[in-house]
Short mmCIF file of C-alpha atoms and ligand atoms in Angstrom, two decimals:
data_model
loop_
_atom_site.label_atom_id
_atom_site.label_comp_id
_atom_site.label_asym_id
_atom_site.label_seq_id
_atom_site.Cartn_x
_atom_site.Cartn_y
_atom_site.Cartn_z
CA MET A 1 -17.79 17.58 -0.39
CA THR A 2 -19.83 15.75 1.91
CA SER A 3 -16.96 16.02 4.75
CA THR A 4 -14.31 18.02 5.48
CA VAL A 5 -12.99 15.87 8.31
CA LEU A 6 -12.00 12.13 8.14
CA PRO A 7 -14.69 10.48 11.27
CA ARG A 8 -13.48 8.12 13.39
CA ARG A 9 -15.62 4.64 12.73
CA ALA A 10 -16.90 3.75 16.88
CA ASP A 11 -16.45 0.26 15.31
CA ARG A 12 -13.53 -0.59 13.77
CA ILE A 13 -10.46 1.38 12.33
CA SER A 14 -11.44 2.75 8.76
CA VAL A 15 -10.55 0.71 5.65
CA VAL A 16 -9.03 2.62 2.80
CA GLY A 17 -8.91 0.63 -0.43
CA VAL A 18 -5.77 0.75 -2.81
CA LEU A 19 -7.47 1.53 -6.33
CA ASN A 20 -4.28 1.88 -8.87
CA VAL A 21 -5.02 2.62 -12.83
CA THR A 22 -1.39 2.64 -13.32
CA PRO A 23 0.44 -0.18 -15.45
CA ASP A 24 3.29 -0.57 -13.57
CA SER A 25 2.58 -0.61 -9.60
CA PHE A 26 4.12 -2.64 -7.64
CA SER A 27 1.15 -4.70 -6.68
CA ASP A 28 -1.98 -4.35 -8.71
CA GLY A 29 0.06 -2.29 -11.83
CA GLY A 30 -1.80 -3.10 -14.92
CA ARG A 31 -5.14 -4.78 -14.04
CA HIS A 32 -7.19 -1.96 -13.58
CA ASP A 33 -6.14 0.19 -16.94
CA SER A 34 -9.78 0.88 -18.50
CA VAL A 35 -12.06 2.54 -17.06
CA ASP A 36 -14.73 0.17 -16.66
CA ALA A 37 -12.29 -1.95 -14.94
CA ALA A 38 -11.46 0.43 -12.97
CA VAL A 39 -14.39 1.83 -11.60
CA GLU A 40 -16.43 -2.24 -11.30
CA HIS A 41 -12.46 -2.71 -9.09
CA GLY A 42 -13.58 0.50 -6.76
CA LEU A 43 -18.03 -0.59 -6.58
CA ALA A 44 -16.74 -3.52 -5.14
CA LEU A 45 -13.54 -2.13 -2.82
CA ARG A 46 -16.32 -0.46 -1.59
CA ASP A 47 -19.17 -3.15 -0.69
CA ALA A 48 -16.03 -5.11 0.77
CA GLY A 49 -16.24 -2.94 3.25
CA ALA A 50 -14.01 0.08 2.04
CA ASP A 51 -14.77 3.35 3.86
CA LEU A 52 -12.69 5.47 1.10
CA VAL A 53 -11.45 4.36 -2.16
CA ASP A 54 -8.05 5.59 -2.57
CA VAL A 55 -7.33 5.98 -7.30
CA GLY A 56 -3.53 6.65 -8.41
CA GLY A 57 -2.46 7.46 -11.30
CA GLU A 58 1.81 7.25 -10.63
CA SER A 59 3.30 4.59 -9.13
CA THR A 60 5.41 5.20 -6.43
CA ARG A 61 7.13 2.15 -6.43
CA PRO A 62 11.39 2.80 -5.64
CA GLY A 63 12.84 3.71 -9.22
CA ALA A 64 10.03 4.64 -11.17
CA ARG A 65 10.13 7.27 -13.63
CA ARG A 66 7.15 10.71 -12.85
CA ILE A 67 4.51 10.81 -15.57
CA SER A 68 3.09 13.85 -16.76
CA ALA A 69 -0.03 15.68 -14.85
CA ASP A 70 -1.77 15.63 -18.05
CA GLU A 71 -0.90 11.72 -18.29
CA GLU A 72 -1.95 11.14 -14.37
CA LEU A 73 -5.27 13.05 -14.85
CA ARG A 74 -6.05 11.10 -18.35
CA ARG A 75 -6.16 7.91 -15.53
CA VAL A 76 -7.37 9.40 -13.03
CA LYS A 77 -10.69 11.43 -13.20
CA PRO A 78 -13.12 9.02 -15.65
CA VAL A 79 -12.72 6.56 -12.80
CA ILE A 80 -12.62 9.53 -9.37
CA SER A 81 -16.31 10.59 -10.89
CA THR A 82 -17.58 7.92 -12.02
CA LEU A 83 -17.42 6.57 -8.46
CA ALA A 84 -17.90 9.25 -7.16
CA ALA A 85 -21.40 9.38 -9.21
CA HIS A 86 -22.11 6.37 -7.33
CA GLY A 87 -21.55 7.66 -3.83
CA VAL A 88 -18.28 6.10 -3.36
CA ALA A 89 -15.88 8.49 -1.32
CA VAL A 90 -12.37 8.45 -3.05
CA SER A 91 -9.07 10.16 -1.74
CA VAL A 92 -6.55 10.54 -4.76
CA ASP A 93 -3.41 9.56 -4.72
CA THR A 94 -1.36 12.82 -5.74
CA TYR A 95 1.45 15.14 -5.17
CA ARG A 96 0.60 16.95 -7.89
CA ALA A 97 -1.17 20.24 -7.07
CA SER A 98 -2.90 20.52 -10.67
CA VAL A 99 -4.13 17.12 -10.21
CA ALA A 100 -5.20 17.06 -6.78
CA ALA A 101 -7.62 20.34 -7.50
CA ALA A 102 -8.93 18.54 -10.90
CA ALA A 103 -9.75 14.97 -9.12
CA LEU A 104 -10.80 17.34 -5.97
CA ASP A 105 -13.66 19.14 -8.74
CA ALA A 106 -14.13 14.96 -10.09
CA GLY A 107 -15.67 14.68 -7.00
CA ALA A 108 -13.30 13.29 -4.80
CA ILE A 109 -12.97 14.38 -0.85
CA VAL A 110 -9.58 13.96 0.35
CA VAL A 111 -5.97 14.22 -1.30
CA ASN A 112 -3.85 11.71 0.19
CA ASP A 113 -0.29 13.29 -0.26
CA VAL A 114 2.35 10.69 -0.14
CA SER A 115 4.91 14.14 -0.72
CA GLY A 116 3.73 15.19 2.68
CA GLY A 117 3.43 18.77 0.77
CA LEU A 118 6.50 18.87 -0.72
CA GLY A 119 6.40 16.99 -3.76
CA ASP A 120 4.57 20.66 -5.09
CA ASP A 121 4.45 24.14 -3.53
CA ALA A 122 1.66 24.81 -5.01
CA MET A 123 -0.63 21.75 -2.89
CA ALA A 124 -1.40 23.56 0.29
CA ALA A 125 -3.36 26.33 -1.10
CA VAL A 126 -5.63 23.67 -2.95
CA VAL A 127 -6.40 21.78 0.01
CA ARG A 128 -7.49 24.83 2.56
CA ASP A 129 -9.41 26.01 -1.20
CA ALA A 130 -11.11 22.88 -1.30
CA GLY A 131 -11.30 22.34 2.56
CA CYS A 132 -10.86 18.62 2.76
CA PRO A 133 -9.26 16.19 4.46
CA TRP A 134 -5.07 15.69 3.78
CA ILE A 135 -3.16 12.72 4.06
CA LEU A 136 0.99 13.92 5.02
CA MET A 137 2.91 10.78 4.15
CA HIS A 138 6.73 10.64 4.82
CA TRP A 139 8.61 11.08 1.97
CA ARG A 140 11.86 12.23 1.58
CA GLY A 141 12.23 12.42 -2.24
CA HIS A 142 11.22 11.24 -5.53
CA SER A 143 10.91 7.59 -6.39
CA GLU A 144 14.37 7.59 -8.63
CA ARG A 145 16.31 7.85 -5.93
CA MET A 146 14.00 7.46 -2.66
CA GLN A 147 16.03 4.15 -1.17
CA GLU A 148 19.48 6.25 -1.27
CA LEU A 149 17.53 8.99 0.81
CA ALA A 150 17.28 5.64 3.40
CA HIS A 151 19.97 6.37 6.02
CA TYR A 152 18.88 7.34 9.76
CA ASP A 153 20.17 7.88 13.28
CA ASP A 154 16.47 6.88 15.12
CA VAL A 155 14.01 6.43 12.97
CA VAL A 156 11.27 6.74 14.79
CA ARG A 157 12.46 10.13 16.21
CA GLU A 158 13.39 11.49 12.33
CA VAL A 159 10.12 10.62 11.15
CA HIS A 160 8.04 11.85 13.51
CA ASP A 161 10.17 14.54 14.04
CA GLU A 162 9.30 15.25 9.36
CA LEU A 163 5.67 14.11 9.25
CA MET A 164 5.29 17.23 13.00
CA ALA A 165 7.34 19.89 10.38
CA ARG A 166 5.41 19.04 7.38
CA VAL A 167 1.91 19.23 10.42
CA ASP A 168 3.76 23.26 11.32
CA ALA A 169 4.06 23.53 7.30
CA ALA A 170 0.68 22.60 6.91
CA LEU A 171 -1.28 24.81 9.72
CA ALA A 172 1.05 27.91 8.77
CA ALA A 173 -0.72 27.41 4.74
CA GLY A 174 -4.08 28.18 6.96
CA ILE A 175 -4.76 24.49 6.96
CA ASP A 176 -7.18 23.34 10.06
CA ALA A 177 -5.99 20.51 12.88
CA GLU A 178 -9.12 18.35 11.93
CA ARG A 179 -8.25 18.55 8.77
CA LEU A 180 -4.51 16.59 9.08
CA VAL A 181 -3.76 12.92 8.47
CA ILE A 182 0.16 11.52 9.37
CA ASP A 183 1.59 8.40 7.98
CA PRO A 184 5.14 7.03 7.89
CA GLY A 185 5.59 5.83 4.61
CA LEU A 186 6.39 2.55 4.88
CA GLY A 187 9.39 1.41 2.03
CA PHE A 188 9.40 5.36 1.02
CA ALA A 189 13.05 5.43 2.03
CA LYS A 190 12.96 3.53 3.87
CA ASN A 191 14.77 -0.42 4.18
CA ALA A 192 12.89 -3.35 5.44
CA ALA A 193 14.68 -2.34 9.35
CA HIS A 194 13.43 0.82 9.20
CA ASN A 195 9.60 -0.24 8.50
CA TRP A 196 9.90 -2.66 11.48
CA ALA A 197 10.38 0.43 13.92
CA LEU A 198 7.63 2.62 12.70
CA LEU A 199 5.58 -0.66 13.27
CA ALA A 200 6.72 -1.27 16.43
CA SER A 201 6.68 2.56 17.80
CA LEU A 202 3.07 3.32 16.46
CA PRO A 203 2.32 4.81 19.64
CA THR A 204 5.13 7.39 18.86
CA LEU A 205 2.49 8.98 15.91
CA VAL A 206 -0.84 8.02 17.53
CA GLY A 207 0.56 10.23 20.23
CA THR A 208 0.40 13.36 18.54
CA GLY A 209 -3.08 13.10 18.97
CA LEU A 210 -3.09 13.19 15.16
CA PRO A 211 -5.03 10.43 12.93
CA VAL A 212 -2.45 7.95 11.76
CA LEU A 213 -3.06 6.12 8.26
CA VAL A 214 -0.85 2.68 7.72
CA ALA A 215 0.34 1.19 4.14
CA ALA A 216 1.48 -1.90 4.93
CA SER A 217 0.37 -3.98 1.76
CA ARG A 218 1.32 -6.37 0.36
CA LYS A 219 4.97 -4.30 0.67
CA SER A 220 8.22 -6.04 -0.30
CA PHE A 221 9.19 -5.61 3.57
CA LEU A 222 7.08 -8.70 3.87
CA GLY A 223 7.85 -10.00 0.79
CA ARG A 224 11.63 -10.34 1.88
CA LEU A 225 9.95 -11.54 5.49
CA LEU A 226 7.85 -14.72 3.53
CA ALA A 227 10.87 -15.48 1.55
CA ALA A 228 11.19 -18.79 0.17
CA PRO A 229 14.67 -20.58 1.71
CA ASP A 230 16.13 -20.08 -1.90
CA GLY A 231 15.76 -16.02 -0.82
CA ILE A 232 12.91 -15.44 -3.47
CA PRO A 233 10.79 -12.95 -1.71
CA ARG A 234 7.25 -14.10 -1.46
CA PRO A 235 5.40 -13.08 -4.45
CA VAL A 236 2.83 -9.81 -4.33
CA GLY A 237 -0.37 -11.86 -4.26
CA GLU A 238 0.54 -14.07 -0.99
CA ARG A 239 1.09 -11.67 1.06
CA GLU A 240 -2.46 -11.32 2.74
CA ALA A 241 -2.21 -12.99 5.97
CA ALA A 242 1.33 -11.26 6.77
CA THR A 243 -0.81 -8.10 5.20
CA VAL A 244 -4.00 -9.12 8.29
CA ALA A 245 -1.62 -9.34 10.79
CA ILE A 246 0.42 -5.58 10.22
CA THR A 247 -4.18 -4.62 10.40
CA THR A 248 -4.72 -6.47 13.35
CA HIS A 249 -1.48 -3.95 15.00
CA CYS A 250 -2.54 -1.18 13.64
CA ALA A 251 -6.17 -1.69 15.02
CA GLN A 252 -4.30 -2.82 18.51
CA GLN A 253 -2.46 0.26 18.29
CA ASP A 254 -5.63 3.40 17.91
CA VAL A 255 -4.77 4.04 14.47
CA TRP A 256 -7.05 5.62 12.46
CA GLY A 257 -7.12 3.56 9.51
CA VAL A 258 -5.01 1.10 6.97
CA ARG A 259 -4.75 1.05 3.08
CA VAL A 260 -5.21 -2.14 1.90
CA HIS A 261 -5.02 -3.85 -1.55
CA ASP A 262 -7.70 -7.23 0.15
CA VAL A 263 -10.32 -4.45 2.18
CA GLN A 264 -12.65 -7.50 2.89
CA ALA A 265 -9.61 -9.28 4.70
CA SER A 266 -9.01 -6.16 6.87
CA VAL A 267 -11.81 -4.96 7.23
CA ASP A 268 -12.86 -8.43 9.21
CA ALA A 269 -9.08 -7.92 11.28
CA ALA A 270 -10.36 -4.51 12.81
CA CYS A 271 -14.02 -5.61 13.70
CA THR A 272 -12.40 -8.78 15.53
CA VAL A 273 -9.91 -6.77 17.54
CA THR A 274 -12.53 -3.72 18.21
CA ALA A 275 -15.03 -7.16 19.74
CA LEU A 276 -12.19 -8.89 21.65
CA ARG A 277 -11.02 -5.34 23.13
CA SER A 278 -14.43 -4.58 24.34
CA ALA A 279 -14.99 -8.22 25.90
CA ALA A 280 -12.01 -7.12 27.79
CA ALA A 281 -13.35 -3.78 28.99
CA HIS A 282 -16.53 -4.93 30.11
CA GLY A 283 -15.20 -8.02 32.08
CA ALA A 284 -17.14 -11.77 31.13
CA THR A 285 -21.02 -11.45 30.83
CA THR A 286 -21.70 -15.47 30.86
N1 PMM B 301 1.88 3.56 -0.40
C1 PMM B 301 1.89 3.32 -2.10
C2 PMM B 301 1.11 4.41 -3.01
N2 PMM B 301 -0.02 5.42 -1.51
N3 PMM B 301 0.01 6.79 0.29
C3 PMM B 301 -0.08 6.42 1.49
N4 PMM B 301 -1.13 7.96 2.40
N5 PMM B 301 0.56 5.71 1.83
C4 PMM B 301 1.85 4.52 1.90
O1 PMM B 301 2.63 3.86 2.36
C5 PMM B 301 0.78 4.67 0.02
C6 PMM B 301 0.44 5.62 -0.33
C7 PMM B 301 2.10 2.62 -2.39
O2 PMM B 301 2.02 1.26 -2.33
P1 PMM B 301 0.86 0.65 -3.49
O3 PMM B 301 1.14 0.35 -4.91
O4 PMM B 301 0.06 -0.30 -3.07
O5 PMM B 301 -0.23 1.68 -4.06
#
């Protein structure tokens, strides 16, 4: 472990680069399915400014079927160990404790758990023993049925309360608060209106004092927003301007970081917001 907490950068919010080593993720599935291709992309994400490269081996797209732990590990382990050997800071995107433990052994420094600890009772002990940061995402159930669980009376309050319950469980398991990051889990048991409501209410999560990660990059609610007149959603690869708009919004709201596919575009947006805010704070100097 090179770091036991995720640092807050002074110059901009953090940017986490997405590296899915899967044949079927909605955004980049199948693109990095050899170790060499995945490593090359991970290095490119780092060179573009990623503070963390998030390596995932199992697709969580709505309706996705689970794969075995062995298959998940076969996909991610060589990519993580090679990237770590190149000095890249890597998180492992998994909610299996056995995969997290092996990934930490291979050089990952953060566990990004889309189940917020609900997917595997053994995860808390793995994270506690490793002393690593743990990203707790809001989650209500596995991908096969998560859209059935997208019912809320007040999505902002319920996501906040359910996330805080996961934080309390982590603290009760002996994990330090300073290692925890929370994430509203856009698209996970949430429809487009839920995602927009959560994005419009980020202060509710930021106000907890915990670092907040937001992962909107290229997700289907953006495709639907930008649909053609015939209703066909904007293709995944053409949602970047919308993604950058969300990064800009997140930077203005003091989130800890964003998880994105096009790292450079979001780094640029994040730096721009910092420059504007700093000019506003110091007044005009012409
Ligand atoms: N979304 C995906 C995968 N991992 N991790 C966190 N913390 N938050 C997310 O919203 C999240 C995630 C699915 O999107 P992808 O196919 O672009 O990886």
